[in-house]
Amino acid sequence: GVIRPVFVRAAVVFFAVFLGAGSMLITSAEAREYVYQLVFTVHDRYSEVVVPENLDIKVPKSCYEYDITYIPADYEKSYESVNDYMASYVFEKSKKDFITISMVQLNNSDDHVIRFDTEDADSIQPIHINESLGLMILKQGDTQIVWQTPYTYFSVVSNLPSETVIKIAEGIV
């Protein structure tokens, strides 16, 4: 069969976010300072989310317990992989319009260092998603929003307008 561009893009995003296949270059001093507040370790060419040690919750919320309360009209779920520790969803409207949502439970500091690709990003901006700090990365027409609660890392990527991607991110509860 033919691999549709959205699946290729989703696979690239998945590997960049969860397998550390990307490198990061932050050119804004303001964004770099903000990253420190997010429990990120900043290096010259990339940054990584480091899971905080000694999490004080006994049973963190499982990834399958999160609800996605907003997806724009006419988008259909084309991919889903969910368990207690990870969730990945792809929604499509056409071959070129996509939304990818990923979550990782942060429950073991030995197992989780998450890197995400922002090399050559057009913009990196601090953002609040619900009550958590995050970053909004604009790159090659796509918007990626990454943020974390004390126990879960989230990523939403889409080629929709940034305002819509923010609404999708805020709808993950």
Short mmCIF file of N, CA and C in Angstrom, two decimals, residues 16-150:
data_model
loop_
_atom_site.label_atom_id
_atom_site.label_comp_id
_atom_site.label_asym_id
_atom_site.label_seq_id
_atom_site.Cartn_x
_atom_site.Cartn_y
_atom_site.Cartn_z
N ALA A 16 11.03 11.46 17.17
CA ALA A 16 11.72 12.65 17.69
C ALA A 16 11.38 12.89 19.15
N VAL A 17 10.11 12.69 19.49
CA VAL A 17 9.68 12.98 20.86
C VAL A 17 10.09 11.87 21.82
N PHE A 18 9.83 10.63 21.47
CA PHE A 18 9.99 9.56 22.44
C PHE A 18 11.32 8.82 22.35
N LEU A 19 11.98 8.87 21.24
CA LEU A 19 13.23 8.13 21.10
C LEU A 19 14.44 9.04 21.02
N GLY A 20 14.22 10.31 21.17
CA GLY A 20 15.33 11.25 21.21
C GLY A 20 16.08 11.36 19.89
N ALA A 21 15.39 11.27 18.78
CA ALA A 21 16.08 11.29 17.50
C ALA A 21 16.39 12.69 17.00
N GLY A 22 15.88 13.68 17.71
CA GLY A 22 16.12 15.05 17.26
C GLY A 22 17.15 15.75 18.11
N SER A 23 17.57 16.87 17.64
CA SER A 23 18.43 17.73 18.45
C SER A 23 17.75 19.08 18.56
N MET A 24 18.17 19.85 19.56
CA MET A 24 17.48 21.11 19.81
C MET A 24 18.45 22.28 19.78
N LEU A 25 18.03 23.33 19.12
CA LEU A 25 18.81 24.56 19.09
C LEU A 25 17.88 25.70 19.44
N ILE A 26 18.09 26.32 20.60
CA ILE A 26 17.26 27.43 21.02
C ILE A 26 18.05 28.70 20.82
N THR A 27 17.52 29.59 20.03
CA THR A 27 18.25 30.83 19.75
C THR A 27 17.78 31.99 20.61
N SER A 28 16.64 31.86 21.25
CA SER A 28 16.10 32.94 22.07
C SER A 28 16.54 32.79 23.51
N ALA A 29 17.16 33.83 24.07
CA ALA A 29 17.58 33.78 25.48
C ALA A 29 16.36 33.68 26.39
N GLU A 30 15.27 34.35 26.03
CA GLU A 30 14.06 34.27 26.84
C GLU A 30 13.53 32.84 26.89
N ALA A 31 13.47 32.18 25.74
CA ALA A 31 13.00 30.79 25.71
C ALA A 31 13.94 29.89 26.48
N ARG A 32 15.24 30.11 26.38
CA ARG A 32 16.22 29.29 27.09
C ARG A 32 16.01 29.40 28.60
N GLU A 33 15.77 30.60 29.10
CA GLU A 33 15.52 30.78 30.54
C GLU A 33 14.23 30.08 30.95
N TYR A 34 13.23 30.16 30.09
CA TYR A 34 11.95 29.53 30.39
C TYR A 34 12.08 28.01 30.47
N VAL A 35 12.91 27.46 29.60
CA VAL A 35 13.12 26.01 29.58
C VAL A 35 13.62 25.51 30.93
N TYR A 36 14.47 26.28 31.59
CA TYR A 36 14.98 25.87 32.90
C TYR A 36 13.84 25.65 33.88
N GLN A 37 12.79 26.46 33.79
CA GLN A 37 11.66 26.32 34.70
C GLN A 37 10.87 25.04 34.46
N LEU A 38 11.07 24.41 33.34
CA LEU A 38 10.28 23.25 32.95
C LEU A 38 10.94 21.92 33.28
N VAL A 39 11.96 21.91 34.07
CA VAL A 39 12.71 20.71 34.40
C VAL A 39 13.36 20.15 33.14
N PHE A 40 13.83 21.03 32.27
CA PHE A 40 14.54 20.66 31.07
C PHE A 40 16.02 20.87 31.32
N THR A 41 16.84 20.04 30.73
CA THR A 41 18.27 20.25 30.74
C THR A 41 18.65 20.80 29.37
N VAL A 42 19.26 21.97 29.36
CA VAL A 42 19.59 22.63 28.10
C VAL A 42 21.05 22.37 27.75
N HIS A 43 21.29 21.86 26.56
CA HIS A 43 22.63 21.64 26.03
C HIS A 43 22.81 22.58 24.83
N ASP A 44 23.99 22.61 24.27
CA ASP A 44 24.24 23.51 23.14
C ASP A 44 23.34 23.22 21.94
N ARG A 45 23.12 21.96 21.61
CA ARG A 45 22.39 21.63 20.38
C ARG A 45 21.05 20.93 20.62
N TYR A 46 20.69 20.63 21.86
CA TYR A 46 19.42 19.98 22.14
C TYR A 46 19.05 20.21 23.60
N SER A 47 17.81 19.93 23.93
CA SER A 47 17.34 19.96 25.31
C SER A 47 16.58 18.68 25.56
N GLU A 48 16.46 18.34 26.83
CA GLU A 48 15.75 17.12 27.18
C GLU A 48 14.93 17.32 28.44
N VAL A 49 13.81 16.65 28.49
CA VAL A 49 12.98 16.62 29.68
C VAL A 49 13.57 15.53 30.56
N VAL A 50 13.89 15.89 31.79
CA VAL A 50 14.40 14.90 32.74
C VAL A 50 13.31 14.67 33.77
N VAL A 51 12.94 13.41 33.96
CA VAL A 51 11.87 13.08 34.89
C VAL A 51 12.30 13.41 36.30
N PRO A 52 11.47 14.16 37.05
CA PRO A 52 11.84 14.47 38.43
C PRO A 52 11.91 13.21 39.28
N GLU A 53 12.86 13.20 40.20
CA GLU A 53 13.01 12.05 41.09
C GLU A 53 12.07 12.17 42.27
N ASN A 54 11.81 11.04 42.92
CA ASN A 54 11.00 11.00 44.15
C ASN A 54 9.61 11.60 43.95
N LEU A 55 8.92 11.15 42.93
CA LEU A 55 7.56 11.61 42.74
C LEU A 55 6.73 11.17 43.94
N ASP A 56 5.93 12.07 44.49
CA ASP A 56 5.25 11.79 45.73
C ASP A 56 3.85 11.23 45.58
N ILE A 57 3.43 10.94 44.39
CA ILE A 57 2.12 10.34 44.20
C ILE A 57 2.31 8.82 44.10
N LYS A 58 1.43 8.06 44.74
CA LYS A 58 1.58 6.60 44.74
C LYS A 58 1.12 5.98 43.43
N VAL A 59 0.00 6.46 42.91
CA VAL A 59 -0.53 5.91 41.67
C VAL A 59 -0.83 7.06 40.72
N PRO A 60 0.10 7.38 39.80
CA PRO A 60 -0.17 8.46 38.86
C PRO A 60 -1.29 8.07 37.89
N LYS A 61 -1.91 9.08 37.31
CA LYS A 61 -2.97 8.86 36.33
C LYS A 61 -2.39 8.12 35.13
N SER A 62 -3.03 7.04 34.73
CA SER A 62 -2.61 6.28 33.55
C SER A 62 -2.92 7.06 32.29
N CYS A 63 -2.13 6.86 31.26
CA CYS A 63 -2.33 7.60 30.00
C CYS A 63 -3.71 7.36 29.41
N TYR A 64 -4.27 6.17 29.56
CA TYR A 64 -5.58 5.91 28.98
C TYR A 64 -6.70 6.62 29.74
N GLU A 65 -6.41 7.19 30.92
CA GLU A 65 -7.42 7.90 31.70
C GLU A 65 -7.60 9.36 31.26
N TYR A 66 -6.70 9.88 30.43
CA TYR A 66 -6.84 11.25 29.96
C TYR A 66 -7.90 11.32 28.87
N ASP A 67 -8.68 12.38 28.90
CA ASP A 67 -9.69 12.61 27.87
C ASP A 67 -9.21 13.70 26.92
N ILE A 68 -9.47 13.51 25.65
CA ILE A 68 -9.22 14.53 24.64
C ILE A 68 -10.58 15.14 24.35
N THR A 69 -10.81 16.35 24.89
CA THR A 69 -12.15 16.93 24.84
C THR A 69 -12.40 17.81 23.63
N TYR A 70 -11.34 18.13 22.87
CA TYR A 70 -11.55 18.97 21.69
C TYR A 70 -10.70 18.48 20.53
N ILE A 71 -11.38 18.13 19.46
CA ILE A 71 -10.78 17.87 18.15
C ILE A 71 -11.67 18.60 17.15
N PRO A 72 -11.10 19.39 16.24
CA PRO A 72 -11.94 20.12 15.28
C PRO A 72 -12.86 19.20 14.47
N ALA A 73 -13.96 19.76 14.00
CA ALA A 73 -14.93 19.01 13.20
C ALA A 73 -14.27 18.41 11.97
N ASP A 74 -14.78 17.29 11.54
CA ASP A 74 -14.36 16.59 10.33
C ASP A 74 -13.04 15.83 10.48
N TYR A 75 -12.41 15.85 11.64
CA TYR A 75 -11.20 15.05 11.86
C TYR A 75 -11.60 13.70 12.42
N GLU A 76 -11.00 12.66 11.87
CA GLU A 76 -11.29 11.30 12.33
C GLU A 76 -10.02 10.66 12.86
N LYS A 77 -10.18 9.85 13.89
CA LYS A 77 -9.04 9.14 14.47
C LYS A 77 -8.59 8.06 13.49
N SER A 78 -7.32 8.13 13.08
CA SER A 78 -6.79 7.15 12.13
C SER A 78 -5.77 6.21 12.79
N TYR A 79 -5.33 6.55 14.00
CA TYR A 79 -4.37 5.70 14.70
C TYR A 79 -4.53 5.91 16.20
N GLU A 80 -4.42 4.82 16.97
CA GLU A 80 -4.47 4.89 18.43
C GLU A 80 -3.64 3.76 19.00
N SER A 81 -2.77 4.09 19.93
CA SER A 81 -2.01 3.10 20.69
C SER A 81 -1.94 3.62 22.12
N VAL A 82 -2.58 2.91 23.05
CA VAL A 82 -2.71 3.40 24.42
C VAL A 82 -2.48 2.27 25.40
N ASN A 83 -1.70 2.56 26.45
CA ASN A 83 -1.59 1.67 27.60
C ASN A 83 -1.41 2.54 28.84
N ASP A 84 -1.06 1.94 29.96
CA ASP A 84 -0.92 2.72 31.20
C ASP A 84 0.15 3.79 31.09
N TYR A 85 1.22 3.54 30.33
CA TYR A 85 2.41 4.38 30.37
C TYR A 85 2.62 5.27 29.16
N MET A 86 1.97 4.98 28.04
CA MET A 86 2.13 5.77 26.81
C MET A 86 0.81 5.81 26.05
N ALA A 87 0.61 6.91 25.34
CA ALA A 87 -0.55 7.01 24.45
C ALA A 87 -0.13 7.79 23.22
N SER A 88 -0.61 7.35 22.07
CA SER A 88 -0.33 8.05 20.82
C SER A 88 -1.59 7.99 19.96
N TYR A 89 -1.99 9.16 19.46
CA TYR A 89 -3.18 9.27 18.62
C TYR A 89 -2.84 10.09 17.39
N VAL A 90 -3.45 9.73 16.26
CA VAL A 90 -3.36 10.53 15.04
C VAL A 90 -4.79 10.76 14.56
N PHE A 91 -5.10 12.02 14.26
CA PHE A 91 -6.38 12.40 13.69
C PHE A 91 -6.11 13.03 12.33
N GLU A 92 -6.98 12.72 11.35
CA GLU A 92 -6.80 13.23 9.99
C GLU A 92 -8.10 13.83 9.47
N LYS A 93 -7.95 14.85 8.67
CA LYS A 93 -9.08 15.40 7.93
C LYS A 93 -8.92 15.10 6.45
N SER A 94 -7.70 15.11 5.98
CA SER A 94 -7.37 14.79 4.60
C SER A 94 -5.95 14.23 4.60
N LYS A 95 -5.43 13.97 3.44
CA LYS A 95 -4.07 13.43 3.38
C LYS A 95 -3.04 14.40 3.91
N LYS A 96 -3.35 15.70 3.93
CA LYS A 96 -2.35 16.67 4.38
C LYS A 96 -2.65 17.30 5.73
N ASP A 97 -3.87 17.21 6.24
CA ASP A 97 -4.23 17.82 7.51
C ASP A 97 -4.20 16.78 8.62
N PHE A 98 -3.44 17.06 9.68
CA PHE A 98 -3.23 16.05 10.72
C PHE A 98 -3.14 16.68 12.11
N ILE A 99 -3.37 15.85 13.12
CA ILE A 99 -3.15 16.17 14.53
C ILE A 99 -2.53 14.92 15.14
N THR A 100 -1.40 15.06 15.83
CA THR A 100 -0.78 13.96 16.54
C THR A 100 -0.71 14.33 18.02
N ILE A 101 -1.21 13.45 18.87
CA ILE A 101 -1.19 13.67 20.32
C ILE A 101 -0.43 12.52 20.95
N SER A 102 0.55 12.86 21.80
CA SER A 102 1.35 11.84 22.48
C SER A 102 1.43 12.16 23.96
N MET A 103 1.45 11.10 24.78
CA MET A 103 1.60 11.23 26.23
C MET A 103 2.54 10.13 26.72
N VAL A 104 3.35 10.47 27.72
CA VAL A 104 4.21 9.48 28.36
C VAL A 104 4.11 9.69 29.87
N GLN A 105 3.81 8.63 30.60
CA GLN A 105 3.80 8.72 32.05
C GLN A 105 5.23 8.79 32.57
N LEU A 106 5.49 9.74 33.45
CA LEU A 106 6.82 9.95 34.01
C LEU A 106 6.87 9.28 35.37
N ASN A 107 7.26 8.01 35.38
CA ASN A 107 7.21 7.29 36.64
C ASN A 107 8.54 6.66 37.05
N ASN A 108 9.57 6.81 36.26
CA ASN A 108 10.84 6.18 36.60
C ASN A 108 11.97 7.00 35.99
N SER A 109 12.71 7.72 36.82
CA SER A 109 13.73 8.63 36.30
C SER A 109 14.87 7.91 35.59
N ASP A 110 15.03 6.62 35.81
CA ASP A 110 16.06 5.88 35.10
C ASP A 110 15.66 5.57 33.65
N ASP A 111 14.37 5.60 33.37
CA ASP A 111 13.87 5.19 32.06
C ASP A 111 13.46 6.33 31.15
N HIS A 112 13.28 7.54 31.68
CA HIS A 112 12.68 8.58 30.86
C HIS A 112 13.54 9.83 30.76
N VAL A 113 14.15 9.98 29.63
CA VAL A 113 14.72 11.25 29.20
C VAL A 113 14.14 11.47 27.82
N ILE A 114 13.39 12.54 27.67
CA ILE A 114 12.65 12.77 26.43
C ILE A 114 13.26 13.97 25.72
N ARG A 115 13.63 13.78 24.47
CA ARG A 115 14.17 14.86 23.65
C ARG A 115 13.18 15.16 22.54
N PHE A 116 13.14 16.41 22.12
CA PHE A 116 12.27 16.75 21.00
C PHE A 116 12.99 17.70 20.07
N ASP A 117 12.65 17.59 18.80
CA ASP A 117 13.35 18.28 17.72
C ASP A 117 12.84 19.70 17.55
N THR A 118 13.73 20.67 17.74
CA THR A 118 13.40 22.05 17.41
C THR A 118 14.54 22.70 16.64
N GLU A 119 15.43 21.90 16.13
CA GLU A 119 16.52 22.45 15.33
C GLU A 119 15.91 23.20 14.13
N ASP A 120 16.41 24.40 13.88
CA ASP A 120 15.93 25.25 12.80
C ASP A 120 14.46 25.66 12.97
N ALA A 121 13.98 25.69 14.21
CA ALA A 121 12.60 26.12 14.46
C ALA A 121 12.46 27.60 14.10
N ASP A 122 11.28 27.97 13.60
CA ASP A 122 10.99 29.36 13.28
C ASP A 122 10.77 30.17 14.55
N SER A 123 10.21 29.52 15.59
CA SER A 123 9.90 30.21 16.83
C SER A 123 9.77 29.20 17.96
N ILE A 124 10.23 29.58 19.15
CA ILE A 124 10.05 28.80 20.37
C ILE A 124 9.53 29.77 21.42
N GLN A 125 8.31 29.51 21.91
CA GLN A 125 7.68 30.44 22.83
C GLN A 125 7.20 29.72 24.09
N PRO A 126 7.33 30.37 25.25
CA PRO A 126 6.74 29.79 26.47
C PRO A 126 5.21 29.86 26.39
N ILE A 127 4.55 28.90 27.03
CA ILE A 127 3.09 28.85 27.00
C ILE A 127 2.60 28.16 28.28
N HIS A 128 1.42 28.52 28.72
CA HIS A 128 0.74 27.82 29.82
C HIS A 128 -0.35 26.95 29.21
N ILE A 129 -0.35 25.67 29.56
CA ILE A 129 -1.42 24.76 29.16
C ILE A 129 -2.09 24.30 30.45
N ASN A 130 -3.34 24.67 30.58
CA ASN A 130 -4.07 24.48 31.83
C ASN A 130 -3.23 25.10 32.95
N GLU A 131 -2.71 24.35 33.87
CA GLU A 131 -1.91 24.94 34.95
C GLU A 131 -0.45 24.53 34.86
N SER A 132 0.00 24.12 33.68
CA SER A 132 1.37 23.66 33.50
C SER A 132 2.12 24.57 32.53
N LEU A 133 3.43 24.64 32.72
CA LEU A 133 4.29 25.38 31.81
C LEU A 133 4.67 24.51 30.62
N GLY A 134 4.85 25.13 29.48
CA GLY A 134 5.24 24.38 28.29
C GLY A 134 5.92 25.27 27.27
N LEU A 135 6.19 24.69 26.13
CA LEU A 135 6.79 25.42 25.01
C LEU A 135 5.95 25.19 23.76
N MET A 136 5.80 26.24 22.95
CA MET A 136 5.16 26.12 21.65
C MET A 136 6.25 26.34 20.61
N ILE A 137 6.43 25.35 19.76
CA ILE A 137 7.49 25.37 18.75
C ILE A 137 6.83 25.46 17.38
N LEU A 138 7.19 26.48 16.61
CA LEU A 138 6.69 26.63 15.24
C LEU A 138 7.83 26.28 14.30
N LYS A 139 7.58 25.32 13.41
CA LYS A 139 8.63 24.84 12.53
C LYS A 139 8.01 24.33 11.23
N GLN A 140 8.44 24.89 10.12
CA GLN A 140 8.05 24.45 8.78
C GLN A 140 6.54 24.31 8.62
N GLY A 141 5.78 25.27 9.16
CA GLY A 141 4.33 25.27 9.02
C GLY A 141 3.59 24.43 10.04
N ASP A 142 4.29 23.72 10.90
CA ASP A 142 3.66 22.91 11.93
C ASP A 142 3.82 23.60 13.29
N THR A 143 2.88 23.32 14.18
CA THR A 143 2.96 23.80 15.56
C THR A 143 3.06 22.59 16.47
N GLN A 144 4.05 22.60 17.37
CA GLN A 144 4.18 21.56 18.39
C GLN A 144 4.11 22.24 19.75
N ILE A 145 3.27 21.70 20.62
CA ILE A 145 3.20 22.18 22.00
C ILE A 145 3.61 21.01 22.88
N VAL A 146 4.61 21.25 23.74
CA VAL A 146 5.07 20.25 24.70
C VAL A 146 4.91 20.83 26.10
N TRP A 147 4.45 20.01 27.03
CA TRP A 147 4.32 20.43 28.43
C TRP A 147 4.28 19.19 29.30
N GLN A 148 4.39 19.41 30.59
CA GLN A 148 4.32 18.27 31.49
C GLN A 148 3.64 18.66 32.78
N THR A 149 2.96 17.67 33.33
CA THR A 149 2.47 17.76 34.70
C THR A 149 3.55 17.06 35.53
N PRO A 150 3.40 16.99 36.83
CA PRO A 150 4.45 16.28 37.58
C PRO A 150 4.62 14.82 37.16
#
